Tab-separated table of C-alpha atoms in Angstrom:
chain	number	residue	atom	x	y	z
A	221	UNK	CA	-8.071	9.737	-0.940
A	222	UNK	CA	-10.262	12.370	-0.560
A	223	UNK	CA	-8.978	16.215	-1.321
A	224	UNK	CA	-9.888	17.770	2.008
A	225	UNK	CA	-10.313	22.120	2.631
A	226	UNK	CA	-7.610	22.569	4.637
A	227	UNK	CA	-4.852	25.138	4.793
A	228	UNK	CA	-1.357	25.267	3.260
A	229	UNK	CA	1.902	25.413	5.329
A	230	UNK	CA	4.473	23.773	6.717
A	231	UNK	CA	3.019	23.096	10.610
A	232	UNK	CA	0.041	20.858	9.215
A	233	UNK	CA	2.032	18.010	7.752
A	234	UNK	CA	0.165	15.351	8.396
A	235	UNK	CA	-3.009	18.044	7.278
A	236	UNK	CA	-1.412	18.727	3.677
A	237	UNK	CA	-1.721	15.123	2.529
A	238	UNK	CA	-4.284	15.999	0.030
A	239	UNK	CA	-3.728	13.534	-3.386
A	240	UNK	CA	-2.915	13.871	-6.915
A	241	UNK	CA	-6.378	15.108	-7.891
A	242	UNK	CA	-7.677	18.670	-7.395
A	243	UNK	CA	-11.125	19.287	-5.427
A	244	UNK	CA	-12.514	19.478	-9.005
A	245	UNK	CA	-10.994	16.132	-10.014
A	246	UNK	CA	-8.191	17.276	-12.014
A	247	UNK	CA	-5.177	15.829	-11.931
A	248	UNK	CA	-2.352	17.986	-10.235
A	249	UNK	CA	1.235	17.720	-11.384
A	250	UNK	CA	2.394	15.185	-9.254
A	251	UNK	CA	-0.120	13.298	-11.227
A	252	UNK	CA	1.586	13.511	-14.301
A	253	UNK	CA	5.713	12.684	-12.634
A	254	UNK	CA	3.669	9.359	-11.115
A	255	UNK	CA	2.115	8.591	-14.556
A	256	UNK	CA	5.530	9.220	-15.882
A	257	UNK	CA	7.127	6.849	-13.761
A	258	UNK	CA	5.122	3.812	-13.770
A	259	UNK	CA	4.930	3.897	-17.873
A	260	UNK	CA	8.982	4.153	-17.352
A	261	UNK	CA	8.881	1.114	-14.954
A	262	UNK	CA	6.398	-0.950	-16.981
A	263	UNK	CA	8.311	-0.151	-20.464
A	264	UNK	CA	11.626	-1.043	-18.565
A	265	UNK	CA	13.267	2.214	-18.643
A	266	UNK	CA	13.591	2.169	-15.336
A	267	UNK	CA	13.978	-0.390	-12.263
A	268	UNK	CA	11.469	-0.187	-9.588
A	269	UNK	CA	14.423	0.038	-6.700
A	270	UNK	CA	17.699	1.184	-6.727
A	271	UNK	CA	18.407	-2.034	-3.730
A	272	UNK	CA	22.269	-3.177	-3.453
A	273	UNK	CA	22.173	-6.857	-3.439
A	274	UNK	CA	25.506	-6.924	-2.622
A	275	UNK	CA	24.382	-5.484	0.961
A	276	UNK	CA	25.872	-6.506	4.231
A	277	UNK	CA	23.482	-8.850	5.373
A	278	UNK	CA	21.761	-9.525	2.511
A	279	UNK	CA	21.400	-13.727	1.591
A	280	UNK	CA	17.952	-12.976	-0.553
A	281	UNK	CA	17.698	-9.732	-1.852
A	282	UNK	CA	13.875	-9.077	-3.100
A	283	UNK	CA	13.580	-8.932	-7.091
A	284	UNK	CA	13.208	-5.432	-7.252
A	285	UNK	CA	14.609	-5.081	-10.407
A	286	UNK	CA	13.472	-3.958	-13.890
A	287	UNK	CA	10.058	-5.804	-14.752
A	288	UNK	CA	9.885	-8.523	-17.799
């Protein structure tokens, strides 16, 4: 996703979508909190989904659960 010149603020929210990499191609620090969190979900520190399976309604809840 390209990095595109626009301005800051909170009107252009759609507009401020702009990545995890900086125009120069540095990662940004929401770069580093999404590394963090897929090297938590692959080690199995973490589960992917926080989903109820007890859930009203619920007769096959997806396996969104910690990864083998």
């Amino acid at each position: 996703f390209a990095d595109f010149m626009t301005t800051q603020g909170i009107i252009r929210v759609i507009g401020n979508r702009k990545g995890l990499l900086s125009r120069q191609r540095e990662p940004k620090a929401a770069a580093f909190v999404i590394r963090e969190r897929y090297n938590d979900i692959i080690s199995g520190n973490i589960s992917t989904c926080s989903y109820n399976h007890l859930a009203k309604y619920s007769n096959s809840p997806p396996a969104y659960n910690k990864l083998p």
